[in-house]
Amino acid sequence: MAAIVSIFIITMLIKLLYFNHLIGGTISASYGLLMSSIGALMILICLIPIVNKQYRMKMLIFFDAIITFIAVADLLFYRYFNDVITLPMVAQIKMAGSVSSSIFNLFHISDLLFILDFLLLIPLLKKIRSRQEITKPDWIYRTSLSLVLLLSGIFLSYRGIVILEKDQPNILTTFYDKAYIAQNIGLINYHGVDAFKFFKEGVRGKKTLSDDEKAKINTWFKEKQAYMPDKLEYFGAAKGKNLIAIQVEALQEFVIGRKINGNEITPNLNRLINKSIYFENYFCETAAGGTSDAEFLANNSLYPLKTGAVFMKYPGNYYFSLPKALKEQGYATVAMHAYKPGFWNRSVMYPNMSFDKFFNKNDLIPDEIIGMGLSDKSFFRQSLDYLKTIKEPYYAFMVTLTSHYPYDNTESYHKALDVGDLKGAFMGNYLEAIHYADESLGYLIDRLEKEGMMDNTVVAVYGDHYAVSKDKKNELARLLNIDDMNDYMWVKHQKVPLIIHLPGDEGAGRRSIAGGGLDFMPTILNIMGVDGRAIPMMGRDLLNSPHGMAVMRNGYFIDDDYLCLTADGAAFKLDSGEPYPIENLKKEIEDMHMELDISEKIIENDLIEEIRNYLLNQ
Ligand code: GP9
Ligand code: MN
């Protein structure tokens, strides 16, 4: 029996490692992968020694068939999306459709290797079995073998997982790079972790929401429209123009207009702000989905989820996104980002959000690598070259990469920013990184201007999320000369800039209305002259709304006058920081909770299409 078990483990291991190779992993790169894969196989077959002899072979063949089926399905999916499957994707089966329609193109003749073992292994195992008929191991031996398999299996799998978590903290909680997880803990453990998360986090396709609750949500959207004035400022100011939206990695507001050691940190953005509409009280509203949450907020005007990332958990929902709205106006839509396409599930989510094309790492020449990948400057150069070849008008959504945490590639930037004493410190490194991002943006804007594209294009720039984590709050306090970085001060500084440049510098000036990522889409749609009244957006058009409010996923919020740390029972006047009785904000707190709840229900129950139909019929 030990021989049968060993042969099975070795054969399956070869199969799993071959799969790993095909999805871009390397065996040598990960000692965790080997341990984890062997461990998973041991767990899988731990019952073999104790089941009745006549079932053993059948069980092994069954396991082999399952592993083969999953490996081939994942492989085809990988070839289509550059990523591996998750259960939320299976539950929202729509995506499988796109893969199955091109299944013949995705299948390579060499994939038949996956079934080779059925031809070789089965006769071999049968032979060994018949030879073993004579010896009948007793139940103590069988139970011990079973236990050894189970316990060593758990130990090895766990070791592999621990190695991965050490190497990439949080990767298993957010699942931001699924292919990387599979490459490092093996296919079986990857699906095991995915299944565990799926059931634990309760993503089980559509939930049933009562008609009453649905009606409440519909009414909320209908009433929201009533707040908007009849005559909309800037409506259609850039109708028919191209739109380039640039989401800048870790660009926080406190660097704007600031000098360090006498040098401007963001000279190019400062110059752009002087001729643009600038929202100076625009807050970061992202949650566990990081960059992907910022992309989701801006392009869908819905809140991020309470737990996990929408991009990972609900990639198959129907979304009436910004690219979809513009596509209906005849726009070409392209999302551009220089990292691996499968990261944050973008290769699945972007097409579902109506981006015609995802211009990614595989389309770009890696001629200058800084940190995580292609430098922003090269990314902008190649992206712009590409944009000049596509049909106008277009919506290009660009997501930058170079200024990503931990900001320590200071040797690679072109023109170093002299940060004085901060050289080498976390904050100094961040300022250098953001100065580089600014320089790259300067290059893009110069080219747009020189090549006459600025008159025909709306350029919107915003930061994706915070750059400084709370454990570094003292470094931020020092930079900003804040004596006491208390919670009010901390939250007040969680701003990202939003700059919208219109052709002819129309509307240039600062706007102080409070807002956040959620407000991007309605504000832009108004400028592009798209009637958004029947689009289920939760944000506000910041150029027309009488008041603003930014809500963080934990329930903290900032409106035009107050900052409320809801869960801590504290509120402050926004300008002075003077404490303010939280009871006076009862209505705002209720509204805020309701908004978060509505957004969560919409996403969990895939309600956008239904609400849209309701709004269209009003
Ligand atoms: C990589 C990138 C990083 O593609 O967008 O995401 P983040 O770690 O900032 O969430
Ligand atoms: Mn980011």
mmCIF file of C-alpha atoms and ligand atoms in Angstrom, residues 249 290-291 337 339 343-344 346 372 401 404 465, ligand 1:
data_model
loop_
_atom_site.group_PDB
_atom_site.id
_atom_site.type_symbol
_atom_site.label_atom_id
_atom_site.label_comp_id
_atom_site.label_asym_id
_atom_site.label_seq_id
_atom_site.Cartn_x
_atom_site.Cartn_y
_atom_site.Cartn_z
ATOM 1 C CA GLU A 249 -0.295 55.275 -6.808
ATOM 2 C CA GLY A 290 -6.471 49.148 -1.883
ATOM 3 C CA THR A 291 -5.778 50.292 -5.420
ATOM 4 C CA HIS A 337 -1.629 49.532 -16.150
ATOM 5 C CA TYR A 339 1.684 45.338 -13.878
ATOM 6 C CA PHE A 343 -3.276 41.326 -10.205
ATOM 7 C CA TRP A 344 -6.365 42.469 -8.275
ATOM 8 C CA ARG A 346 -8.214 43.190 -13.259
ATOM 9 C CA MET A 372 7.488 46.704 -9.023
ATOM 10 C CA LEU A 401 2.806 51.947 -10.384
ATOM 11 C CA HIS A 404 4.239 52.132 -4.661
ATOM 12 C CA HIS A 465 -5.221 55.972 -1.423
HETATM 13 C C1 GP9 B 1 -0.338 46.799 -8.598
HETATM 14 C C2 GP9 B 1 -0.914 47.873 -7.815
HETATM 15 C C3 GP9 B 1 -0.761 47.784 -6.348
HETATM 16 O O1 GP9 B 1 -0.994 46.456 -9.757
HETATM 17 O O2 GP9 B 1 -1.941 48.531 -8.353
HETATM 18 O O3 GP9 B 1 -1.924 47.801 -5.599
HETATM 19 P P1 GP9 B 1 -1.944 48.215 -4.044
HETATM 20 O O4 GP9 B 1 -0.923 47.349 -3.356
HETATM 21 O O5 GP9 B 1 -1.548 49.651 -3.941
HETATM 22 O O6 GP9 B 1 -3.332 47.986 -3.596
#
